[in-house]
XYZ file of C-alpha atoms in Angstrom:
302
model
C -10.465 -9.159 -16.107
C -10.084 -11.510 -13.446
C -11.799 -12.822 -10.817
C -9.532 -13.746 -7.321
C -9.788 -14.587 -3.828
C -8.078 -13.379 -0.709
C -7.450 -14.875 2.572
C -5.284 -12.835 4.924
C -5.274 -14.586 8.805
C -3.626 -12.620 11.609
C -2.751 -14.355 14.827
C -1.648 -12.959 18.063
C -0.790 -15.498 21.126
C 0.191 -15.335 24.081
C 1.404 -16.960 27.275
C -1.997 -16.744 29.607
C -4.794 -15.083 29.174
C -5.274 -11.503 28.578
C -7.615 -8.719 27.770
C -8.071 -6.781 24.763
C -8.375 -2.950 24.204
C -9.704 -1.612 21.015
C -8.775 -2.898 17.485
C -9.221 -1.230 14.354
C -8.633 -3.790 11.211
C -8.620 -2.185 7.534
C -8.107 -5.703 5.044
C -11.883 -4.723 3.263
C -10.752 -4.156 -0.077
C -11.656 -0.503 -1.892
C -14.101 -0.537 -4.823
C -13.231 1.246 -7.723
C -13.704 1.670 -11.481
C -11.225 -1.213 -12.301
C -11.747 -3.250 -8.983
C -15.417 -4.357 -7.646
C -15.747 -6.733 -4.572
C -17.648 -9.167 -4.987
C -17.915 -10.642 -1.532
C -16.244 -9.961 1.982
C -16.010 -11.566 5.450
C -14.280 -10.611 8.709
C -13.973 -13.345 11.467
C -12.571 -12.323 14.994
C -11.769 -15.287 17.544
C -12.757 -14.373 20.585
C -16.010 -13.083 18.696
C -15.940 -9.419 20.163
C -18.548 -7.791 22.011
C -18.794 -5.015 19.605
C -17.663 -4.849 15.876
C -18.828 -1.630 13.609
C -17.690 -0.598 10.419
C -16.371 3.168 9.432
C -15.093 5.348 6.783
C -11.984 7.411 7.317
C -10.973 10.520 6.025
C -9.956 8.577 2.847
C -12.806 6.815 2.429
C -11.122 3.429 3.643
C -13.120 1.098 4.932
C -12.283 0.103 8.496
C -13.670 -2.168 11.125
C -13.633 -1.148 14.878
C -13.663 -4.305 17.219
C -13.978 -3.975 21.038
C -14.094 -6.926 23.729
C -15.152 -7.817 27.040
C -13.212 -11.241 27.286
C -9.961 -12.584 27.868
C -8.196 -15.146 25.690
C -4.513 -16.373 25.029
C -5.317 -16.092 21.299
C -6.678 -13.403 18.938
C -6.947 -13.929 15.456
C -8.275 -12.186 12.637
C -9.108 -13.995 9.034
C -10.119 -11.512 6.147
C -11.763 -13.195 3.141
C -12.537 -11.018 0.124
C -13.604 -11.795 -3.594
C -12.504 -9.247 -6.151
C -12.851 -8.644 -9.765
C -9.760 -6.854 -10.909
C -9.752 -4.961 -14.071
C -5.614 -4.456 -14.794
C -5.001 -0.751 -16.086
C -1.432 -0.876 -17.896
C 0.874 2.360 -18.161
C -0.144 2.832 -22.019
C -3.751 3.194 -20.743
C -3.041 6.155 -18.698
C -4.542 9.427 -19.929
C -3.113 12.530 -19.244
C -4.196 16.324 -19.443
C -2.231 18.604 -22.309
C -1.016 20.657 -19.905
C 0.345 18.069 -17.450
C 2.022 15.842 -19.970
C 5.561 17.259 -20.106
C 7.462 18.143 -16.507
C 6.648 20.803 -15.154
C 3.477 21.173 -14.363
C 1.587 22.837 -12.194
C -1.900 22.029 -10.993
C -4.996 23.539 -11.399
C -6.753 26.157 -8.801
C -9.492 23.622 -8.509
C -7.432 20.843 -7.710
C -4.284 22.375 -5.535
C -6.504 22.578 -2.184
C -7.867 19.461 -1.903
C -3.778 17.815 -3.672
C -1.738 20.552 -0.819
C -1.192 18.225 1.857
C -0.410 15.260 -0.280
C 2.210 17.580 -2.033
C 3.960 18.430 1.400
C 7.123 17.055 2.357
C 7.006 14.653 5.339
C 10.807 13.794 6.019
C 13.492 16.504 6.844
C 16.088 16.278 4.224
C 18.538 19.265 5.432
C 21.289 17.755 3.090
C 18.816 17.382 -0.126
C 19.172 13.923 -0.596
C 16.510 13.500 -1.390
C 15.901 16.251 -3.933
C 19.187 15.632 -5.889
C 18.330 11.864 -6.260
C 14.802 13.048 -7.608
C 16.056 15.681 -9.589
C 18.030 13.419 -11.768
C 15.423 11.537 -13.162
C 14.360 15.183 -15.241
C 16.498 16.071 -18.098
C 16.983 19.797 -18.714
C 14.168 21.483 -20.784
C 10.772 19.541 -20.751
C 10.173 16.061 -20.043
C 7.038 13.642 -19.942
C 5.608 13.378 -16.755
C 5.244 9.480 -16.893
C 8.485 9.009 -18.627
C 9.980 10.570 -14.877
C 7.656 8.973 -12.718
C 7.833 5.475 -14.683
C 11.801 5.938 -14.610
C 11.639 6.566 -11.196
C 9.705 3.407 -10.727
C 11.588 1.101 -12.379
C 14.997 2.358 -10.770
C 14.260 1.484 -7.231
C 13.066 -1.881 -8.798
C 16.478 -2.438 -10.639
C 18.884 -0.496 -8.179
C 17.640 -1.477 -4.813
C 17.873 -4.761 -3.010
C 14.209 -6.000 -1.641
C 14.857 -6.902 2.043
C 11.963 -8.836 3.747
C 11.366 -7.146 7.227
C 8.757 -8.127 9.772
C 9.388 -4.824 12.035
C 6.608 -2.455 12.506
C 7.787 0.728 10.474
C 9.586 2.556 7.642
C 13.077 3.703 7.201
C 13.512 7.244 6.450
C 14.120 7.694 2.606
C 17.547 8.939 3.105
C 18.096 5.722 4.974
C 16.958 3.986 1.996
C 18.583 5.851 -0.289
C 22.024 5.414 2.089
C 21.195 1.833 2.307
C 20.371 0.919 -0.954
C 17.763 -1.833 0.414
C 14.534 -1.896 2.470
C 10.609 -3.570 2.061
C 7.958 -2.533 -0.276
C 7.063 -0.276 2.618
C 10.727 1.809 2.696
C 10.294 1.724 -1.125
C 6.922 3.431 -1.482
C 8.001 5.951 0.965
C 11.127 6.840 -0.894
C 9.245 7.252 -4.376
C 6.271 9.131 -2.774
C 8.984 12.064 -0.728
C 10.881 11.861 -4.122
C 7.375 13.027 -5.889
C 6.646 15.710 -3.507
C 10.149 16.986 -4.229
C 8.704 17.404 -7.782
C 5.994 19.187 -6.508
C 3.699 15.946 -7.207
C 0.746 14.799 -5.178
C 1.445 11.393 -3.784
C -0.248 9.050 -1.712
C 0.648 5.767 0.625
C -1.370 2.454 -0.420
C -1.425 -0.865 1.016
C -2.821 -4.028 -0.219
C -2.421 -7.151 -1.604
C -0.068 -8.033 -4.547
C -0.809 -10.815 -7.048
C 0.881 -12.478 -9.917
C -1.054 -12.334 -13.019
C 0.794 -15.044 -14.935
C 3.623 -17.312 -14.623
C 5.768 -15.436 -16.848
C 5.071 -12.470 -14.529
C 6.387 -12.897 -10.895
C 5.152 -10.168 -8.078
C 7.883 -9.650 -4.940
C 6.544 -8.530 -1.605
C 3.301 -9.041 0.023
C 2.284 -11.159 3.325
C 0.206 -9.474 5.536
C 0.444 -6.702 3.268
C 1.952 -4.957 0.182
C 2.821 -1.359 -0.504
C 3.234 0.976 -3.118
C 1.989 4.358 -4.163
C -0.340 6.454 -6.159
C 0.481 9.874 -7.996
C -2.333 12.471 -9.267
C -2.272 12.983 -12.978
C -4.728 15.512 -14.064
C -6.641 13.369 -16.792
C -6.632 9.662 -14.855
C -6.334 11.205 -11.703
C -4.402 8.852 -9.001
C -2.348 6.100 -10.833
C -0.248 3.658 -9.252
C 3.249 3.150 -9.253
C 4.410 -0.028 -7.510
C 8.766 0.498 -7.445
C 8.983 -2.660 -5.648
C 8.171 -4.929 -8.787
C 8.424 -1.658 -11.049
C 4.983 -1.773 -11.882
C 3.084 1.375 -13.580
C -0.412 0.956 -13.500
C -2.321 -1.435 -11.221
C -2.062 -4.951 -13.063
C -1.009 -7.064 -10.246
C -2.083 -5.015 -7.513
C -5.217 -5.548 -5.160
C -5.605 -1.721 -3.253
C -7.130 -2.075 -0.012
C -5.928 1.704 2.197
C -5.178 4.757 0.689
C -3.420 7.447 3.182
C -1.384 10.612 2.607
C 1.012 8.118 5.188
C 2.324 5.209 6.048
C 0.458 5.254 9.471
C -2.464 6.040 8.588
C -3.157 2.424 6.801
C -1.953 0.404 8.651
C -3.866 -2.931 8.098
C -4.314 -4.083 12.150
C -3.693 -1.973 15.267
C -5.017 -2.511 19.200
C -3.789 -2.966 22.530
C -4.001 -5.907 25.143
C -2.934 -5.936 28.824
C -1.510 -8.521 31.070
C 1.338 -9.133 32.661
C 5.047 -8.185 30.881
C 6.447 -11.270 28.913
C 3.016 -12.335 28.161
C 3.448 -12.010 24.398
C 3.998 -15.258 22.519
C 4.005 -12.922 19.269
C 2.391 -12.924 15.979
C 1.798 -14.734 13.187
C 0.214 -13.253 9.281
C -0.577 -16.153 5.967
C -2.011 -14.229 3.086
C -3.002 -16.610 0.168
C -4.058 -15.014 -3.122
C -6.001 -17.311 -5.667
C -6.702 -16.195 -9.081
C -10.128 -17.950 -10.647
C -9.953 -16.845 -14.204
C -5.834 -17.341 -14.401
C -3.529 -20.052 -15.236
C -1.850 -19.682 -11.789
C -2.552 -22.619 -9.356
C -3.541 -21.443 -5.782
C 0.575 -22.468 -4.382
C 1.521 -19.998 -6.880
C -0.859 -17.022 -4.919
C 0.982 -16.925 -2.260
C 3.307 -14.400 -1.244
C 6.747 -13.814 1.387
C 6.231 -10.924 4.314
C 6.651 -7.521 2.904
């Protein structure tokens, strides 16, 4: 177990003044059997006129923040305090009948898994499918041994490509490519699931290194990667950016069936056109209980 602090500060400027639509800002991190927060702050300057907190469809937590002022700054600074419980990829537990590849679900689970199982990108060539189907060898194969291949693949076979563009590539343009962010990556492994007939979801969060002799890649304002369901654990993370299996290293803040849908700050502002003076994001991860020295806990744009 360890005990960490987060400190994620989002500034926007600009040239004059201007005024602010609404801004929805999802940095609270999730609670969860192997992560508990401890403590969390949101500071907004301007203060808005209006800040309320909702759950989405997910059960993210997400704060709504409406003004009545105009500024030439906005910033937002997250501060959380998490106890993180790492799960490793020996600890997973999976069902009898989902251990080898294929699998299908059960009737009780396939309604509320169906739209995480559908395909989001078209793929007329089968890109896509061919590149996924080669990580199962004829016959029956363990379920983790694919998705944990898969995993560390993209980690050894694809060059990590720091991008500060709003966005994914396609996963054929990734695959094409052969590079992209933690983003392109986690959208890759999660169409390449579904083309398994898996049930895969987006995350973003925060990634962490839990010792010196392990170095994380990725992160800034935020890090991505993705969860599958296993009947038995039930949604287990898969991280092909540092090749991770399991969540040791890995601070989960949205969970979406896409990209879109978690992303961690979104809102409009009006003024006049080359107003915008553009943005800047610091994330700074310390770990209390770890040998790591605060320097060391911080992290490159995703």
């Amino acid at each position: 177990m360890v005990v960490l602090t987060i400190d994620h500060l989002t500034t926007y400027r600009y040239r004059q003044p201007v005024a602010f639509g609404e801004h929805r800002i999802m940095t609270r991190p999730r609670e969860s059997h192997y992560q508990r927060l401890l403590a969390s702050t949101l500071a907004i300057e301007p203060a808005p006129s209006e800040l309320r907190w909702v759950q989405d469809v997910f059960g993210n937590s997400v704060a709504i923040a409406r003004f009545n002022t105009r500024a030439s700054s906005l910033s937002f600074r997250s501060t959380a305090r998490v106890e993180h419980r790492p799960l490793s990829a020996e600890q997973v537990q999976v069902e009898d009948y989902a251990r080898g590849f294929p699998f299908t679900y059960s009737s009780e689970d396939m309604p509320d898994l169906a739209r995480s199982i559908e395909r989001q990108h078209h793929d007329p060539d089968r890109i896509i499918d061919r590149w996924a189907r080669a990580f199962v060898s004829p016959g029956r194969i363990e379920t983790m041994a694919v998705l944990s291949a898969m995993t560390t693949t993209i980690r050894r076979d694809f060059l990590y490509v720091s991008r500060a563009a709003m966005g994914t590539q396609t996963p054929v343009e990734t695959i094409t490519k052969r590079q992209g962010t933690c983003r392109d990556f986690a959208v890759l492994m999660i169409e390449a699931a579904r083309a398994l007939g898996l049930a895969a979801r987006f995350v973003s969060g925060y990634v962490y290194s839990p010792s010196k002799r392990e170095r994380r890649i990725g992160g800034g304002n935020t890090h991505a990667w993705v969860r599958v369901f296993l009947p038995g654990s039930g949604w287990v993370e898969f991280d092909p950016t540092n090749g991770i299996v399991g969540n040791r290293g890995l601070i989960r803040v949205g969970v979406a069936r896409d990209p879109y849908q978690a992303v961690p700050l979104s809102g409009t502002w009006s003024g006049f056109p080359g107003t915008d003076a553009g943005m800047v994001v610091s994330v700074e991860v310390n770990l209390e209980a770890d040998a790591l020295s605060p320097s060391e806990g911080e992290f490159s744009s995703c």
